[in-house]
């Protein structure tokens, strides 16, 4: 009996999470727009999930707010602008290119260049070392 308890609890948790994310619109086009929009907004607490995928209350509040703004007839750009002005550029998976986000955009390239530089230095040092055969 105990061996069935854990799977049952897990299934109840999964179904409760699924029920919390069923919200949407009756119109398929509006529903698709809503889904695209909530997948493009980052959860502030989870940071690696969109508000569509996050099970926490803050994400649920943001989903509800996005849904209400859409119901009021606001455009995607207006909704994103409002959220960015309220929570900062971090909330967007595609932040604008401006001085405060330059490091964010250039970071991957800088890390790649730094890795290539370290690799070249290590390779050069190893090439200058004599082989074991040359020591004899």
XYZ file of N, CA, C and O in Angstrom:
544
model
N 0.818 -1.189 0.000
C 0.000 0.000 0.000
C 0.873 1.269 0.000
O 0.564 2.230 -0.674
N 1.955 1.247 0.764
C 2.840 2.411 0.815
C 3.514 2.655 -0.529
O 3.828 3.785 -0.868
N 3.766 1.579 -1.279
C 4.424 1.744 -2.565
C 3.525 2.457 -3.572
O 4.006 3.039 -4.533
N 2.226 2.440 -3.354
C 1.294 3.134 -4.234
C 1.047 4.580 -3.795
O 0.539 5.390 -4.564
N 1.396 4.906 -2.561
C 1.130 6.229 -2.029
C 1.950 7.315 -2.732
O 1.405 8.349 -3.126
N 3.246 7.084 -2.939
C 4.097 8.085 -3.578
C 3.656 8.373 -5.016
O 3.492 9.543 -5.379
N 3.434 7.352 -5.864
C 2.963 7.669 -7.221
C 1.620 8.400 -7.228
O 1.399 9.293 -8.045
N 0.728 8.047 -6.300
C -0.568 8.721 -6.245
C -0.404 10.194 -5.880
O -1.038 11.065 -6.470
N 0.461 10.487 -4.925
C 0.704 11.874 -4.524
C 1.337 12.652 -5.677
O 0.970 13.800 -5.939
N 2.281 12.038 -6.370
C 2.919 12.703 -7.510
C 1.915 12.993 -8.613
O 1.927 14.061 -9.223
N 1.039 12.042 -8.890
C 0.028 12.255 -9.927
C -0.937 13.364 -9.543
O -1.346 14.162 -10.385
N -1.311 13.445 -8.283
C -2.193 14.517 -7.837
C -1.510 15.874 -7.980
O -2.130 16.851 -8.376
N -0.228 15.936 -7.668
C 0.521 17.185 -7.819
C 0.625 17.612 -9.267
O 0.468 18.782 -9.599
N 0.871 16.650 -10.161
C 0.967 16.958 -11.589
C -0.375 17.425 -12.119
O -0.461 18.395 -12.859
N -1.459 16.756 -11.728
C -2.770 17.154 -12.237
C -3.186 18.507 -11.679
O -3.830 19.289 -12.357
N -2.811 18.816 -10.447
C -3.140 20.128 -9.878
C -2.382 21.223 -10.617
O -2.929 22.290 -10.896
N -1.124 20.975 -10.952
C -0.344 21.944 -11.706
C -0.931 22.126 -13.097
O -1.016 23.236 -13.602
N -1.349 21.045 -13.718
C -1.936 21.122 -15.049
C -3.231 21.913 -15.023
O -3.514 22.686 -15.929
N -4.035 21.731 -13.991
C -5.289 22.458 -13.889
C -5.047 23.947 -13.716
O -5.805 24.766 -14.205
N -3.987 24.303 -13.022
C -3.691 25.714 -12.790
C -3.270 26.414 -14.078
O -3.407 27.612 -14.204
N -2.785 25.668 -15.075
C -2.285 26.277 -16.295
C -3.248 26.130 -17.468
O -2.894 26.426 -18.588
N -4.472 25.689 -17.229
C -5.423 25.467 -18.309
C -6.031 26.772 -18.810
O -6.574 26.820 -19.886
N -5.914 27.847 -18.033
C -6.502 29.119 -18.406
C -6.138 29.508 -19.824
O -5.069 29.194 -20.317
N -7.027 30.194 -20.473
C -6.785 30.626 -21.842
C -8.015 31.332 -22.366
O -8.848 31.808 -21.607
N -8.145 31.390 -23.675
C -9.270 32.037 -24.327
C -10.048 31.013 -25.131
O -9.511 29.978 -25.542
N -11.320 31.313 -25.378
C -12.151 30.417 -26.184
C -11.777 30.503 -27.660
O -11.828 29.517 -28.378
N -11.397 31.689 -28.106
C -10.993 31.890 -29.495
C -9.607 31.273 -29.710
O -8.657 31.616 -29.000
N -9.466 30.367 -30.671
C -8.158 29.709 -30.886
C -7.030 30.687 -31.220
O -5.897 30.483 -30.793
N -7.337 31.750 -31.965
C -6.298 32.720 -32.316
C -5.833 33.490 -31.074
O -4.639 33.704 -30.888
N -6.785 33.913 -30.255
C -6.430 34.617 -29.023
C -5.687 33.690 -28.065
O -4.758 34.109 -27.386
N -6.110 32.435 -28.021
C -5.448 31.463 -27.152
C -4.002 31.248 -27.599
O -3.095 31.178 -26.768
N -3.782 31.134 -28.918
C -2.420 30.969 -29.439
C -1.583 32.208 -29.132
O -0.409 32.099 -28.752
N -2.173 33.384 -29.280
C -1.470 34.638 -28.965
C -1.106 34.678 -27.482
O 0.013 35.055 -27.112
N -2.046 34.282 -26.634
C -1.810 34.251 -25.194
C -0.674 33.293 -24.851
O 0.232 33.618 -24.085
N -0.712 32.102 -25.427
C 0.343 31.103 -25.166
C 1.711 31.621 -25.608
O 2.704 31.459 -24.897
N 1.771 32.225 -26.804
C 3.044 32.776 -27.285
C 3.558 33.873 -26.349
O 4.750 33.946 -26.062
N 2.637 34.704 -25.880
C 3.021 35.816 -25.022
C 3.545 35.334 -23.673
O 4.597 35.791 -23.213
N 2.860 34.387 -23.040
C 3.319 33.940 -21.718
C 4.573 33.072 -21.812
O 5.291 32.930 -20.832
N 4.848 32.517 -22.993
C 6.106 31.780 -23.165
C 7.285 32.725 -23.420
O 8.437 32.315 -23.318
N 6.994 33.986 -23.757
C 8.079 34.939 -24.032
C 8.424 35.799 -22.820
O 9.287 36.666 -22.905
N 7.754 35.549 -21.691
C 7.998 36.330 -20.477
C 8.652 35.441 -19.428
O 8.151 34.369 -19.118
N 9.775 35.893 -18.893
C 10.550 35.122 -17.919
C 9.967 35.280 -16.519
O 9.561 36.368 -16.126
N 9.953 34.191 -15.772
C 9.536 34.229 -14.374
C 10.645 34.893 -13.558
O 11.818 34.556 -13.711
N 10.280 35.829 -12.684
C 11.296 36.549 -11.918
C 11.935 35.694 -10.846
O 13.076 35.901 -10.495
N 11.227 34.727 -10.313
C 11.790 33.879 -9.261
C 12.501 32.663 -9.830
O 13.572 32.301 -9.373
N 11.881 31.993 -10.794
C 12.476 30.767 -11.348
C 13.669 31.090 -12.233
O 14.639 30.366 -12.261
N 13.595 32.146 -13.003
C 14.635 32.690 -13.860
C 15.018 31.805 -15.030
O 15.566 32.292 -15.987
N 14.776 30.527 -14.975
C 15.067 29.668 -16.115
C 13.794 29.146 -16.753
O 13.847 28.265 -17.593
N 12.667 29.679 -16.340
C 11.385 29.242 -16.877
C 10.572 30.453 -17.289
O 10.709 31.529 -16.727
N 9.705 30.227 -18.258
C 8.759 31.274 -18.605
C 7.617 31.239 -17.599
O 7.482 30.277 -16.838
N 6.787 32.270 -17.615
C 5.661 32.259 -16.688
C 4.654 31.182 -17.080
O 3.842 30.770 -16.256
N 4.725 30.701 -18.319
C 3.836 29.612 -18.740
C 4.230 28.298 -18.077
O 3.371 27.470 -17.777
N 5.515 28.110 -17.839
C 6.022 26.839 -17.306
C 6.208 26.846 -15.795
O 6.395 25.794 -15.198
N 6.176 28.011 -15.192
C 6.460 28.125 -13.766
C 5.215 27.844 -12.924
O 4.149 28.401 -13.190
N 5.346 27.009 -11.890
C 4.191 26.687 -11.056
C 3.989 27.635 -9.870
O 3.022 27.478 -9.137
N 4.862 28.628 -9.674
C 4.770 29.455 -8.469
C 3.685 30.521 -8.617
O 3.232 30.849 -9.710
N 3.290 31.089 -7.482
C 2.187 32.041 -7.442
C 2.469 33.323 -8.213
O 1.566 33.905 -8.820
N 3.704 33.792 -8.184
C 4.049 35.025 -8.897
C 3.795 34.853 -10.397
O 3.249 35.747 -11.041
N 4.168 33.703 -10.933
C 3.942 33.440 -12.354
C 2.448 33.345 -12.651
O 1.984 33.829 -13.687
N 1.702 32.740 -11.748
C 0.246 32.653 -11.940
C -0.368 34.049 -11.942
O -1.270 34.336 -12.748
N 0.113 34.924 -11.067
C -0.379 36.303 -11.043
C -0.055 37.027 -12.350
O -0.890 37.763 -12.886
N 1.152 36.822 -12.866
C 1.534 37.458 -14.131
C 0.712 36.907 -15.292
O 0.322 37.659 -16.189
N 0.462 35.595 -15.303
C -0.391 35.011 -16.354
C -1.786 35.641 -16.305
O -2.354 35.983 -17.344
N -2.322 35.795 -15.100
C -3.647 36.387 -14.947
C -3.632 37.850 -15.415
O -4.543 38.307 -16.102
N -2.564 38.572 -15.071
C -2.457 39.970 -15.488
C -2.361 40.090 -17.003
O -3.010 40.957 -17.609
N -1.576 39.226 -17.635
C -1.455 39.229 -19.095
C -2.810 38.928 -19.729
O -3.225 39.569 -20.700
N -3.512 37.953 -19.167
C -4.828 37.573 -19.698
C -5.803 38.743 -19.591
O -6.549 39.025 -20.527
N -5.797 39.441 -18.461
C -6.685 40.591 -18.275
C -6.342 41.717 -19.250
O -7.247 42.350 -19.816
N -5.062 41.972 -19.461
C -4.653 43.023 -20.392
C -5.053 42.669 -21.814
O -5.459 43.547 -22.588
N -4.952 41.390 -22.164
C -5.390 40.963 -23.492
C -6.901 41.122 -23.629
O -7.396 41.544 -24.677
N -7.632 40.787 -22.592
C -9.089 40.918 -22.619
C -9.504 42.381 -22.763
O -10.557 42.680 -23.329
N -8.672 43.305 -22.262
C -8.937 44.734 -22.410
C -8.610 45.231 -23.811
O -8.876 46.385 -24.136
N -7.989 44.380 -24.627
C -7.690 44.747 -26.010
C -6.306 45.318 -26.231
O -6.033 45.874 -27.293
N -5.397 45.178 -25.271
C -4.048 45.714 -25.434
C -3.221 44.816 -26.361
O -3.399 43.611 -26.406
N -2.303 45.441 -27.066
C -1.449 44.700 -28.003
C -0.323 43.992 -27.243
O -0.049 44.300 -26.080
N 0.335 43.062 -27.928
C 1.459 42.347 -27.328
C 2.566 43.312 -26.923
O 3.167 43.177 -25.853
N 2.853 44.273 -27.798
C 3.910 45.247 -27.493
C 3.565 46.084 -26.273
O 4.436 46.381 -25.450
N 2.299 46.474 -26.144
C 1.877 47.268 -24.987
C 2.001 46.449 -23.703
O 2.438 46.970 -22.668
N 1.643 45.171 -23.775
C 1.737 44.302 -22.594
C 3.194 44.118 -22.193
O 3.554 44.249 -21.025
N 4.053 43.839 -23.184
C 5.478 43.649 -22.886
C 6.100 44.934 -22.360
O 6.903 44.902 -21.430
N 5.737 46.065 -22.943
C 6.274 47.354 -22.475
C 5.874 47.614 -21.032
O 6.684 48.087 -20.231
N 4.622 47.319 -20.698
C 4.160 47.503 -19.328
C 4.951 46.626 -18.360
O 5.414 47.083 -17.316
N 5.125 45.350 -18.722
C 5.841 44.425 -17.843
C 7.309 44.814 -17.704
O 7.880 44.727 -16.614
N 7.930 45.261 -18.785
C 9.331 45.685 -18.727
C 9.474 46.949 -17.884
O 10.410 47.068 -17.096
N 8.532 47.884 -18.024
C 8.617 49.100 -17.211
C 8.403 48.793 -15.732
O 8.964 49.457 -14.871
N 7.626 47.776 -15.455
C 7.339 47.421 -14.065
C 8.418 46.540 -13.443
O 8.770 46.703 -12.281
N 8.943 45.565 -14.210
C 9.877 44.572 -13.652
C 11.289 44.653 -14.221
O 12.168 43.937 -13.777
N 11.511 45.456 -15.222
C 12.845 45.595 -15.808
C 13.030 44.718 -17.035
O 12.195 43.873 -17.364
N 14.149 44.928 -17.729
C 14.436 44.202 -18.964
C 14.619 42.706 -18.753
O 14.469 41.919 -19.677
N 14.949 42.308 -17.532
C 15.211 40.898 -17.252
C 13.999 40.017 -17.530
O 14.140 38.849 -17.864
N 12.812 40.567 -17.423
C 11.605 39.762 -17.572
C 11.404 39.292 -19.015
O 10.694 38.334 -19.268
N 12.058 39.941 -19.941
C 11.922 39.589 -21.351
C 13.025 38.624 -21.762
O 14.183 38.802 -21.410
N 12.658 37.595 -22.521
C 13.671 36.682 -23.057
C 14.439 37.333 -24.201
O 15.469 36.833 -24.620
N 13.924 38.423 -24.723
C 14.581 39.131 -25.812
C 14.694 40.614 -25.434
O 13.993 41.452 -25.989
N 15.591 40.938 -24.486
C 15.688 42.331 -24.027
C 16.222 43.236 -25.132
O 16.951 42.788 -26.017
N 15.882 44.529 -25.077
C 16.357 45.466 -26.095
C 17.858 45.706 -25.964
O 18.428 45.561 -24.886
N 18.471 46.073 -27.068
C 19.904 46.383 -27.069
C 20.070 47.855 -26.692
O 19.687 48.754 -27.437
N 20.587 48.091 -25.500
C 20.843 49.438 -25.004
C 22.011 49.349 -24.034
O 22.443 48.253 -23.681
N 22.573 50.466 -23.606
C 23.778 50.422 -22.765
C 23.658 49.532 -21.528
O 24.629 48.867 -21.152
N 22.500 49.464 -20.922
C 22.375 48.642 -19.716
C 22.319 47.149 -20.020
O 22.453 46.327 -19.121
N 22.126 46.767 -21.299
C 22.063 45.339 -21.646
C 23.197 44.911 -22.578
O 23.182 43.794 -23.074
N 24.179 45.780 -22.821
C 25.287 45.423 -23.703
C 26.028 44.181 -23.210
O 26.361 43.304 -23.988
N 26.298 44.117 -21.926
C 27.017 42.966 -21.386
C 26.202 41.689 -21.556
O 26.749 40.627 -21.846
N 24.905 41.800 -21.390
C 24.027 40.647 -21.582
C 24.122 40.117 -23.009
O 24.192 38.906 -23.233
N 24.128 41.013 -23.976
C 24.198 40.594 -25.379
C 25.615 40.157 -25.775
O 25.784 39.227 -26.563
N 26.639 40.826 -25.250
C 28.018 40.517 -25.630
C 28.617 39.403 -24.782
O 29.648 38.833 -25.151
N 27.995 39.061 -23.662
C 28.532 38.067 -22.733
C 28.922 36.738 -23.364
O 30.050 36.264 -23.163
N 28.045 36.105 -24.125
C 28.427 34.815 -24.717
C 29.641 34.917 -25.641
O 30.526 34.062 -25.603
N 29.709 35.968 -26.433
C 30.859 36.147 -27.324
C 32.142 36.389 -26.543
O 33.210 35.860 -26.893
N 32.052 37.199 -25.486
C 33.229 37.460 -24.651
C 33.714 36.185 -23.961
O 34.929 35.942 -23.870
N 32.780 35.370 -23.491
C 33.168 34.096 -22.872
C 33.826 33.165 -23.881
O 34.797 32.480 -23.557
N 33.313 33.145 -25.099
C 33.898 32.311 -26.142
C 35.310 32.781 -26.485
O 36.238 31.959 -26.606
N 35.489 34.084 -26.624
C 36.831 34.622 -26.905
C 37.789 34.350 -25.752
O 38.955 34.001 -25.972
N 37.312 34.514 -24.526
C 38.159 34.233 -23.362
C 38.563 32.766 -23.311
O 39.720 32.440 -23.018
N 37.636 31.872 -23.610
C 37.947 30.440 -23.640
C 38.958 30.109 -24.723
O 39.865 29.291 -24.515
N 38.815 30.728 -25.897
C 39.765 30.499 -26.991
C 41.152 31.011 -26.610
O 42.171 30.371 -26.914
N 41.212 32.159 -25.929
C 42.490 32.711 -25.499
C 43.168 31.776 -24.498
O 44.362 31.482 -24.619
N 42.431 31.286 -23.512
C 42.990 30.366 -22.509
C 43.448 29.082 -23.191
O 44.534 28.561 -22.894
N 42.657 28.553 -24.114
C 43.026 27.329 -24.829
C 44.331 27.531 -25.607
O 45.214 26.664 -25.592
N 44.463 28.667 -26.293
C 45.680 28.951 -27.064
C 46.896 29.067 -26.143
O 47.980 28.562 -26.474
N 46.742 29.706 -24.993
C 47.855 29.833 -24.053
C 48.296 28.468 -23.518
O 49.492 28.186 -23.449
N 47.325 27.647 -23.136
C 47.655 26.310 -22.617
C 48.321 25.484 -23.703
O 49.316 24.780 -23.455
N 47.819 25.565 -24.913
C 48.401 24.806 -26.028
C 49.827 25.271 -26.305
O 50.721 24.448 -26.519
N 50.075 26.571 -26.261
C 51.417 27.103 -26.516
C 52.396 26.636 -25.431
O 53.533 26.250 -25.724
N 51.987 26.649 -24.170
C 52.852 26.205 -23.078
C 53.170 24.725 -23.246
O 54.317 24.296 -23.065
N 52.205 23.943 -23.598
C 52.442 22.499 -23.759
C 53.308 22.192 -24.965
O 54.048 21.220 -24.968
N 53.209 23.001 -25.993
C 54.035 22.774 -27.186
C 55.496 23.078 -26.887
O 56.392 22.501 -27.492
N 55.764 24.004 -25.970
C 57.128 24.379 -25.629
C 57.781 23.378 -24.675
O 59.014 23.392 -24.525
N 57.025 22.527 -24.018
C 57.572 21.551 -23.083
C 58.197 20.388 -23.871
O 57.632 19.941 -24.878
N 59.345 19.900 -23.410
C 59.980 18.777 -24.126
C 59.209 17.475 -23.903
O 58.540 17.291 -22.875
N 59.275 16.602 -24.879
C 58.651 15.296 -24.743
C 59.487 14.418 -23.808
O 60.670 14.668 -23.597
N 58.894 13.374 -23.263
C 59.614 12.462 -22.381
C 60.786 11.804 -23.112
O 61.833 11.547 -22.516
N 60.636 11.552 -24.412
C 61.698 10.887 -25.192
C 62.919 11.795 -25.309
O 64.058 11.345 -25.377
N 62.716 13.095 -25.348
C 63.807 14.043 -25.521
C 64.595 14.222 -24.223
O 65.718 14.709 -24.228
N 64.026 13.842 -23.084
C 64.706 13.996 -21.809
C 65.802 12.929 -21.642
O 66.743 13.150 -20.886
N 65.700 11.796 -22.259
C 66.684 10.709 -22.110
C 67.959 10.981 -22.830
O 68.290 11.574 -23.674
